[in-house]
Amino acid sequence: MMTVPSGSAADPWPIRPLLAALVDDTSLLQPRTVAPGVDAVVSRYLAARDGHYGGLVGRLVCPASQLPAVVTELARAAPSRPAELALVVDTGLGAVPKALSTVFSRSSLLTPSTVECAAPPDVDGVWLERVSEFVPDEVTPVVEPRRPVEGDDEGTEAWLAAVRKVAEHGCTPKIRMGGPRASDVPVTADVYRFLQAGLESGTGGISAQGFDRIVHEAPSGSFPRGRHGLLNLIVAVARMTGVSVSPEPVEDALESTDGEALARELDELPDAAVEQVRMVLPRCGVDPDPVPIADLVALGLLD
């Protein structure tokens, strides 16, 4: 299996391309009542990025409303290289130009990667074109159509239509895979249909956020649907794109609780297949407290 260096001088251990820069830090998206302070998030992000398995760490996901505080903490920390930023629009599209101006003006601290926003219920080409106008060519626009409540068949079809519109317009469609409430977790059928809609309609891949575990958790009292795992989605993408040798259904990959079997399937992917999977799934949002190193080491995916 080919490996690439993490990019950190402090990191003696390489990261395989399948996992390189995969895990985005979404701590700042947590509810204010439970989220750590911006200073703690920035400190932890930089320590993880520049640590032994720093090559696993991707972007710092930051709401536009918290950008000034993040810039202040980064300036205080004086990082050795800029933090890669995923800017989440939580103050309206009109605030994007000013936020991006701030990011570009602090190039020693930040490098913009994506601008991410929620789509309105009636998302159309006019609104998507407005998003594209605000986002420069070197930054990827990511749009999250609102997923309806379970059982709303009409709403689900509208949601999938919006996913297709986003992908066809050249933006990256996003799905929320989890959160503090059971309703934040989509049913497996919805995840499968999201992947279908996104991959059939566009060439820019898909985005997933809200993971808090590596392998799917079986249904429980608090989460009757279970909770999705990061490896499950990677294997599902590999199967759906046809690069996995497994004959098993995509839906089974999404619900498997067998982390060792998932890891073995990923281990068998040739280099070209790994590249294709990561083109489809460039980054995933995970609450890295801590970054899921121990689980990946236990499964043999990190040395």
mmCIF file of C-alpha atoms in Angstrom:
data_model
loop_
_atom_site.group_PDB
_atom_site.id
_atom_site.type_symbol
_atom_site.label_atom_id
_atom_site.label_comp_id
_atom_site.label_asym_id
_atom_site.label_seq_id
_atom_site.Cartn_x
_atom_site.Cartn_y
_atom_site.Cartn_z
ATOM 1 C CA MET A 1 0.000 0.000 0.000
ATOM 2 C CA MET A 2 1.450 3.364 -1.042
ATOM 3 C CA THR A 3 1.909 5.961 1.698
ATOM 4 C CA VAL A 4 2.521 9.691 1.698
ATOM 5 C CA PRO A 5 4.138 11.831 4.361
ATOM 6 C CA SER A 6 1.882 13.860 6.558
ATOM 7 C CA GLY A 7 3.691 17.103 5.811
ATOM 8 C CA SER A 8 4.658 17.694 9.421
ATOM 9 C CA ALA A 9 8.311 17.779 10.401
ATOM 10 C CA ALA A 10 7.275 16.445 13.803
ATOM 11 C CA ASP A 11 5.597 13.397 12.326
ATOM 12 C CA PRO A 12 7.835 10.348 11.758
ATOM 13 C CA TRP A 13 4.942 8.141 10.670
ATOM 14 C CA PRO A 14 3.521 8.348 7.148
ATOM 15 C CA ILE A 15 -0.195 8.308 6.416
ATOM 16 C CA ARG A 16 -1.580 6.157 3.627
ATOM 17 C CA PRO A 17 -3.306 8.127 0.826
ATOM 18 C CA LEU A 18 -6.702 6.683 1.784
ATOM 19 C CA LEU A 19 -6.585 8.615 5.061
ATOM 20 C CA ALA A 20 -4.356 11.578 4.213
ATOM 21 C CA ALA A 21 -5.918 14.870 5.396
ATOM 22 C CA LEU A 22 -9.253 13.048 5.720
ATOM 23 C CA VAL A 23 -10.452 14.182 9.153
ATOM 24 C CA ASP A 24 -11.749 17.732 9.452
ATOM 25 C CA ASP A 25 -12.164 19.273 12.896
ATOM 26 C CA THR A 26 -15.825 20.290 13.310
ATOM 27 C CA SER A 27 -15.661 21.175 17.009
ATOM 28 C CA LEU A 28 -16.698 24.782 16.376
ATOM 29 C CA LEU A 29 -20.005 23.591 14.911
ATOM 30 C CA GLN A 30 -21.123 22.067 18.189
ATOM 31 C CA PRO A 31 -23.805 23.888 20.200
ATOM 32 C CA ARG A 32 -22.282 26.731 22.180
ATOM 33 C CA THR A 33 -23.443 25.130 25.432
ATOM 34 C CA VAL A 34 -21.175 22.108 24.953
ATOM 35 C CA ALA A 35 -18.507 23.311 22.526
ATOM 36 C CA PRO A 36 -15.008 23.977 23.836
ATOM 37 C CA GLY A 37 -13.751 27.543 23.592
ATOM 38 C CA VAL A 38 -12.185 28.801 20.370
ATOM 39 C CA ASP A 39 -8.797 28.946 22.074
ATOM 40 C CA ALA A 40 -9.028 25.275 23.066
ATOM 41 C CA VAL A 41 -10.204 24.206 19.602
ATOM 42 C CA VAL A 42 -7.433 26.065 17.776
ATOM 43 C CA SER A 43 -4.784 24.787 20.194
ATOM 44 C CA ARG A 44 -5.994 21.196 19.858
ATOM 45 C CA TYR A 45 -6.272 21.423 16.077
ATOM 46 C CA LEU A 46 -2.722 22.715 15.657
ATOM 47 C CA ALA A 47 -1.343 20.145 18.097
ATOM 48 C CA ALA A 48 -3.077 17.310 16.213
ATOM 49 C CA ARG A 49 -2.078 18.636 12.796
ATOM 50 C CA ASP A 50 1.564 19.027 13.809
ATOM 51 C CA GLY A 51 1.680 15.842 15.904
ATOM 52 C CA HIS A 52 2.696 12.272 15.183
ATOM 53 C CA TYR A 53 -0.291 11.459 12.976
ATOM 54 C CA GLY A 54 -0.759 14.986 11.675
ATOM 55 C CA GLY A 55 -1.177 13.748 8.116
ATOM 56 C CA LEU A 56 -4.626 12.468 9.081
ATOM 57 C CA VAL A 57 -5.868 15.951 9.968
ATOM 58 C CA GLY A 58 -7.632 18.034 7.344
ATOM 59 C CA ARG A 59 -9.314 21.404 7.684
ATOM 60 C CA LEU A 60 -10.424 23.494 10.601
ATOM 61 C CA VAL A 61 -14.158 23.998 10.089
ATOM 62 C CA CYS A 62 -15.130 27.494 11.192
ATOM 63 C CA PRO A 63 -18.479 29.319 11.196
ATOM 64 C CA ALA A 64 -18.150 32.805 9.706
ATOM 65 C CA SER A 65 -19.428 34.271 12.977
ATOM 66 C CA GLN A 66 -16.411 32.836 14.821
ATOM 67 C CA LEU A 67 -13.791 33.710 12.218
ATOM 68 C CA PRO A 68 -12.476 36.826 14.043
ATOM 69 C CA ALA A 69 -11.898 34.796 17.206
ATOM 70 C CA VAL A 70 -10.168 32.026 15.234
ATOM 71 C CA VAL A 71 -7.890 34.560 13.527
ATOM 72 C CA THR A 72 -7.000 36.035 16.925
ATOM 73 C CA GLU A 73 -6.106 32.628 18.364
ATOM 74 C CA LEU A 74 -4.094 31.629 15.310
ATOM 75 C CA ALA A 75 -2.151 34.886 15.468
ATOM 76 C CA ARG A 76 -1.421 34.186 19.122
ATOM 77 C CA ALA A 77 -0.286 30.636 18.318
ATOM 78 C CA ALA A 78 1.900 31.704 15.355
ATOM 79 C CA PRO A 79 1.597 28.351 13.506
ATOM 80 C CA SER A 80 4.490 27.066 11.413
ATOM 81 C CA ARG A 81 2.186 26.933 8.377
ATOM 82 C CA PRO A 82 -1.328 28.183 7.633
ATOM 83 C CA ALA A 83 -4.377 26.282 8.838
ATOM 84 C CA GLU A 84 -6.555 24.974 6.021
ATOM 85 C CA LEU A 85 -10.030 26.451 6.521
ATOM 86 C CA ALA A 86 -13.555 25.308 5.747
ATOM 87 C CA LEU A 87 -15.695 28.441 6.143
ATOM 88 C CA VAL A 88 -19.292 27.704 7.151
ATOM 89 C CA VAL A 89 -21.808 30.418 6.268
ATOM 90 C CA ASP A 90 -23.948 31.069 9.348
ATOM 91 C CA THR A 91 -24.480 34.811 8.897
ATOM 92 C CA GLY A 92 -25.933 34.924 5.370
ATOM 93 C CA LEU A 93 -24.335 34.787 1.921
ATOM 94 C CA GLY A 94 -23.819 38.541 1.995
ATOM 95 C CA ALA A 95 -21.165 38.078 4.681
ATOM 96 C CA VAL A 96 -19.042 35.741 2.540
ATOM 97 C CA PRO A 97 -16.992 38.392 0.649
ATOM 98 C CA LYS A 98 -15.896 40.100 3.881
ATOM 99 C CA ALA A 99 -15.084 36.779 5.530
ATOM 100 C CA LEU A 100 -13.025 35.625 2.542
ATOM 101 C CA SER A 101 -11.269 38.989 2.429
ATOM 102 C CA THR A 102 -10.253 38.443 6.041
ATOM 103 C CA VAL A 103 -8.978 34.946 5.239
ATOM 104 C CA PHE A 104 -6.986 36.024 2.181
ATOM 105 C CA SER A 105 -5.490 38.959 4.073
ATOM 106 C CA ARG A 106 -4.116 36.597 6.731
ATOM 107 C CA SER A 107 -2.451 34.145 4.375
ATOM 108 C CA SER A 108 0.242 33.293 6.913
ATOM 109 C CA LEU A 109 -2.482 31.998 9.242
ATOM 110 C CA LEU A 110 -5.226 30.637 6.967
ATOM 111 C CA THR A 111 -5.692 28.989 3.580
ATOM 112 C CA PRO A 112 -9.308 28.833 2.347
ATOM 113 C CA SER A 113 -10.424 25.432 1.081
ATOM 114 C CA THR A 114 -14.232 25.444 1.035
ATOM 115 C CA VAL A 115 -17.190 27.741 1.615
ATOM 116 C CA GLU A 116 -20.102 25.731 3.003
ATOM 117 C CA CYS A 117 -23.729 26.762 3.383
ATOM 118 C CA ALA A 118 -27.201 25.339 3.879
ATOM 119 C CA ALA A 119 -29.512 25.462 0.891
ATOM 120 C CA PRO A 120 -32.943 27.103 1.103
ATOM 121 C CA PRO A 121 -35.989 24.817 0.734
ATOM 122 C CA ASP A 122 -36.577 26.078 -2.815
ATOM 123 C CA VAL A 123 -32.960 25.887 -3.977
ATOM 124 C CA ASP A 124 -32.683 26.641 -7.697
ATOM 125 C CA GLY A 125 -30.110 27.592 -10.287
ATOM 126 C CA VAL A 126 -30.386 31.302 -9.499
ATOM 127 C CA TRP A 127 -29.473 30.774 -5.833
ATOM 128 C CA LEU A 128 -26.677 28.349 -6.731
ATOM 129 C CA GLU A 129 -25.290 30.844 -9.225
ATOM 130 C CA ARG A 130 -25.221 33.452 -6.457
ATOM 131 C CA VAL A 131 -23.214 31.053 -4.298
ATOM 132 C CA SER A 132 -20.762 30.507 -7.133
ATOM 133 C CA GLU A 133 -20.360 34.253 -7.617
ATOM 134 C CA PHE A 134 -19.322 34.672 -3.985
ATOM 135 C CA VAL A 135 -16.826 31.795 -4.022
ATOM 136 C CA PRO A 136 -13.539 32.245 -5.929
ATOM 137 C CA ASP A 137 -12.390 29.567 -8.359
ATOM 138 C CA GLU A 138 -9.691 28.198 -6.049
ATOM 139 C CA VAL A 139 -12.225 27.567 -3.263
ATOM 140 C CA THR A 140 -14.826 24.769 -3.407
ATOM 141 C CA PRO A 141 -18.494 25.655 -2.790
ATOM 142 C CA VAL A 142 -20.231 23.047 -0.599
ATOM 143 C CA VAL A 143 -24.019 23.111 -0.234
ATOM 144 C CA GLU A 144 -26.175 21.128 2.199
ATOM 145 C CA PRO A 145 -29.787 20.618 1.089
ATOM 146 C CA ARG A 146 -32.057 20.181 4.095
ATOM 147 C CA ARG A 147 -32.937 16.549 4.744
ATOM 148 C CA PRO A 148 -36.630 16.022 5.679
ATOM 149 C CA VAL A 149 -37.936 14.095 8.657
ATOM 150 C CA GLU A 150 -38.200 10.336 8.291
ATOM 151 C CA GLY A 151 -41.390 9.199 6.585
ATOM 152 C CA ASP A 152 -41.867 12.360 4.508
ATOM 153 C CA ASP A 153 -41.695 10.710 1.088
ATOM 154 C CA GLU A 154 -42.523 13.872 -0.827
ATOM 155 C CA GLY A 155 -39.933 15.815 1.148
ATOM 156 C CA THR A 156 -37.327 13.115 0.540
ATOM 157 C CA GLU A 157 -37.835 13.307 -3.222
ATOM 158 C CA ALA A 158 -37.502 17.102 -3.064
ATOM 159 C CA TRP A 159 -34.313 16.721 -1.012
ATOM 160 C CA LEU A 160 -32.783 14.297 -3.517
ATOM 161 C CA ALA A 161 -33.757 16.617 -6.367
ATOM 162 C CA ALA A 162 -31.929 19.425 -4.553
ATOM 163 C CA VAL A 163 -28.860 17.196 -4.129
ATOM 164 C CA ARG A 164 -28.871 16.597 -7.886
ATOM 165 C CA LYS A 165 -29.228 20.323 -8.615
ATOM 166 C CA VAL A 166 -26.290 21.123 -6.341
ATOM 167 C CA ALA A 167 -24.101 18.475 -7.985
ATOM 168 C CA GLU A 168 -25.125 19.404 -11.528
ATOM 169 C CA HIS A 169 -24.278 23.039 -10.827
ATOM 170 C CA GLY A 170 -20.696 22.115 -9.927
ATOM 171 C CA CYS A 171 -21.048 22.494 -6.154
ATOM 172 C CA THR A 172 -20.351 19.690 -3.686
ATOM 173 C CA PRO A 173 -23.487 18.321 -1.986
ATOM 174 C CA LYS A 174 -23.192 17.681 1.740
ATOM 175 C CA ILE A 175 -24.996 15.359 4.141
ATOM 176 C CA ARG A 176 -25.053 15.465 7.922
ATOM 177 C CA MET A 177 -24.387 11.957 9.249
ATOM 178 C CA GLY A 178 -24.947 12.562 12.941
ATOM 179 C CA GLY A 179 -25.312 14.955 15.824
ATOM 180 C CA PRO A 180 -26.502 15.134 19.412
ATOM 181 C CA ARG A 181 -30.085 14.097 18.592
ATOM 182 C CA ALA A 182 -31.334 10.795 17.221
ATOM 183 C CA SER A 183 -33.089 12.691 14.409
ATOM 184 C CA ASP A 184 -29.692 14.001 13.247
ATOM 185 C CA VAL A 185 -28.803 10.489 12.062
ATOM 186 C CA PRO A 186 -30.175 9.679 8.595
ATOM 187 C CA VAL A 187 -31.549 6.240 7.859
ATOM 188 C CA THR A 188 -29.340 4.004 5.739
ATOM 189 C CA ALA A 189 -31.681 4.266 2.751
ATOM 190 C CA ASP A 190 -31.313 8.049 2.740
ATOM 191 C CA VAL A 191 -27.513 7.860 2.859
ATOM 192 C CA TYR A 192 -27.544 5.389 -0.021
ATOM 193 C CA ARG A 193 -29.848 7.595 -2.103
ATOM 194 C CA PHE A 194 -27.759 10.670 -1.308
ATOM 195 C CA LEU A 195 -24.656 8.890 -2.614
ATOM 196 C CA GLN A 196 -26.533 7.845 -5.742
ATOM 197 C CA ALA A 197 -27.846 11.345 -6.414
ATOM 198 C CA GLY A 198 -24.518 13.047 -5.768
ATOM 199 C CA LEU A 199 -22.369 10.628 -7.749
ATOM 200 C CA GLU A 200 -24.689 10.291 -10.723
ATOM 201 C CA SER A 201 -25.249 14.005 -11.146
ATOM 202 C CA GLY A 202 -21.869 15.649 -10.571
ATOM 203 C CA THR A 203 -18.120 15.262 -10.801
ATOM 204 C CA GLY A 204 -17.068 17.119 -7.661
ATOM 205 C CA GLY A 205 -17.673 14.375 -5.126
ATOM 206 C CA ILE A 206 -19.676 14.595 -1.926
ATOM 207 C CA SER A 207 -19.147 15.881 1.606
ATOM 208 C CA ALA A 208 -20.179 14.259 4.899
ATOM 209 C CA GLN A 209 -20.133 15.731 8.390
ATOM 210 C CA GLY A 210 -21.165 14.688 11.869
ATOM 211 C CA PHE A 211 -19.201 11.497 12.487
ATOM 212 C CA ASP A 212 -18.255 10.731 16.072
ATOM 213 C CA ARG A 213 -17.010 7.178 15.553
ATOM 214 C CA ILE A 214 -15.023 5.046 13.124
ATOM 215 C CA VAL A 215 -17.407 2.082 12.784
ATOM 216 C CA HIS A 216 -21.201 1.974 12.758
ATOM 217 C CA GLU A 217 -22.838 1.593 16.155
ATOM 218 C CA ALA A 218 -25.767 -0.811 16.413
ATOM 219 C CA PRO A 219 -29.161 0.712 17.333
ATOM 220 C CA SER A 220 -29.614 1.606 20.993
ATOM 221 C CA GLY A 221 -32.215 3.246 23.175
ATOM 222 C CA SER A 222 -30.827 6.758 22.626
ATOM 223 C CA PHE A 223 -30.099 6.222 18.947
ATOM 224 C CA PRO A 224 -32.640 3.731 17.552
ATOM 225 C CA ARG A 225 -31.088 4.011 14.080
ATOM 226 C CA GLY A 226 -27.569 3.426 15.340
ATOM 227 C CA ARG A 227 -24.827 5.898 14.473
ATOM 228 C CA HIS A 228 -22.828 5.930 11.257
ATOM 229 C CA GLY A 229 -19.095 5.259 11.150
ATOM 230 C CA LEU A 230 -16.433 6.913 9.028
ATOM 231 C CA LEU A 231 -15.081 3.618 7.641
ATOM 232 C CA ASN A 232 -18.592 2.513 6.691
ATOM 233 C CA LEU A 233 -18.995 5.495 4.396
ATOM 234 C CA ILE A 234 -15.568 5.030 2.809
ATOM 235 C CA VAL A 235 -16.322 1.378 2.043
ATOM 236 C CA ALA A 236 -19.782 2.307 0.737
ATOM 237 C CA VAL A 237 -18.222 4.824 -1.663
ATOM 238 C CA ALA A 238 -15.703 2.200 -2.803
ATOM 239 C CA ARG A 239 -18.497 -0.259 -3.541
ATOM 240 C CA MET A 240 -20.748 2.282 -5.205
ATOM 241 C CA THR A 241 -17.963 3.486 -7.516
ATOM 242 C CA GLY A 242 -17.137 -0.103 -8.419
ATOM 243 C CA VAL A 243 -13.526 -0.074 -7.211
ATOM 244 C CA SER A 244 -14.067 -2.508 -4.335
ATOM 245 C CA VAL A 245 -13.796 -6.221 -5.091
ATOM 246 C CA SER A 246 -16.527 -7.018 -2.576
ATOM 247 C CA PRO A 247 -19.779 -8.339 -4.066
ATOM 248 C CA GLU A 248 -21.734 -7.258 -0.973
ATOM 249 C CA PRO A 249 -24.383 -4.489 -1.259
ATOM 250 C CA VAL A 250 -23.564 -0.848 -0.547
ATOM 251 C CA GLU A 251 -26.272 -0.756 2.124
ATOM 252 C CA ASP A 252 -24.539 -3.563 4.024
ATOM 253 C CA ALA A 253 -21.336 -1.524 4.129
ATOM 254 C CA LEU A 254 -23.209 1.389 5.688
ATOM 255 C CA GLU A 255 -24.591 -0.767 8.504
ATOM 256 C CA SER A 256 -21.681 -3.133 9.198
ATOM 257 C CA THR A 257 -20.390 -3.165 12.774
ATOM 258 C CA ASP A 258 -17.391 -5.325 11.796
ATOM 259 C CA GLY A 259 -14.533 -2.851 11.787
ATOM 260 C CA GLU A 260 -11.939 -5.501 10.964
ATOM 261 C CA ALA A 261 -13.823 -6.608 7.847
ATOM 262 C CA LEU A 262 -14.224 -2.992 6.703
ATOM 263 C CA ALA A 263 -10.515 -2.340 7.249
ATOM 264 C CA ARG A 264 -9.557 -5.489 5.288
ATOM 265 C CA GLU A 265 -11.725 -4.402 2.376
ATOM 266 C CA LEU A 266 -10.029 -1.017 2.308
ATOM 267 C CA ASP A 267 -6.601 -2.657 2.596
ATOM 268 C CA GLU A 268 -7.304 -4.569 -0.614
ATOM 269 C CA LEU A 269 -7.948 -1.435 -2.684
ATOM 270 C CA PRO A 270 -5.208 -0.782 -5.270
ATOM 271 C CA ASP A 271 -3.659 2.670 -5.469
ATOM 272 C CA ALA A 272 -5.825 3.769 -8.417
ATOM 273 C CA ALA A 273 -8.967 2.757 -6.513
ATOM 274 C CA VAL A 274 -7.847 4.706 -3.432
ATOM 275 C CA GLU A 275 -7.367 7.788 -5.587
ATOM 276 C CA GLN A 276 -10.860 7.425 -7.025
ATOM 277 C CA VAL A 277 -12.437 6.997 -3.579
ATOM 278 C CA ARG A 278 -10.728 10.127 -2.286
ATOM 279 C CA MET A 279 -11.811 12.121 -5.327
ATOM 280 C CA VAL A 280 -15.383 11.268 -4.390
ATOM 281 C CA LEU A 281 -14.846 11.724 -0.650
ATOM 282 C CA PRO A 282 -12.061 14.264 -0.125
ATOM 283 C CA ARG A 283 -12.825 15.151 3.507
ATOM 284 C CA CYS A 284 -15.141 14.110 6.349
ATOM 285 C CA GLY A 285 -16.189 16.171 9.354
ATOM 286 C CA VAL A 286 -15.364 14.463 12.647
ATOM 287 C CA ASP A 287 -15.375 15.718 16.204
ATOM 288 C CA PRO A 288 -11.733 14.907 16.953
ATOM 289 C CA ASP A 289 -11.803 14.666 20.719
ATOM 290 C CA PRO A 290 -9.482 12.972 20.297
ATOM 291 C CA VAL A 291 -8.713 12.509 16.601
ATOM 292 C CA PRO A 292 -9.678 8.836 16.053
ATOM 293 C CA ILE A 293 -6.118 7.566 16.008
ATOM 294 C CA ALA A 294 -6.406 4.707 18.494
ATOM 295 C CA ASP A 295 -9.283 3.042 16.623
ATOM 296 C CA LEU A 296 -7.481 3.297 13.291
ATOM 297 C CA VAL A 297 -4.286 1.898 14.777
ATOM 298 C CA ALA A 298 -6.220 -0.999 16.313
ATOM 299 C CA LEU A 299 -7.666 -1.830 12.884
ATOM 300 C CA GLY A 300 -4.260 -1.702 11.218
ATOM 301 C CA LEU A 301 -5.026 1.380 9.136
ATOM 302 C CA LEU A 302 -2.359 3.430 10.908
ATOM 303 C CA ASP A 303 1.060 2.040 11.780
#
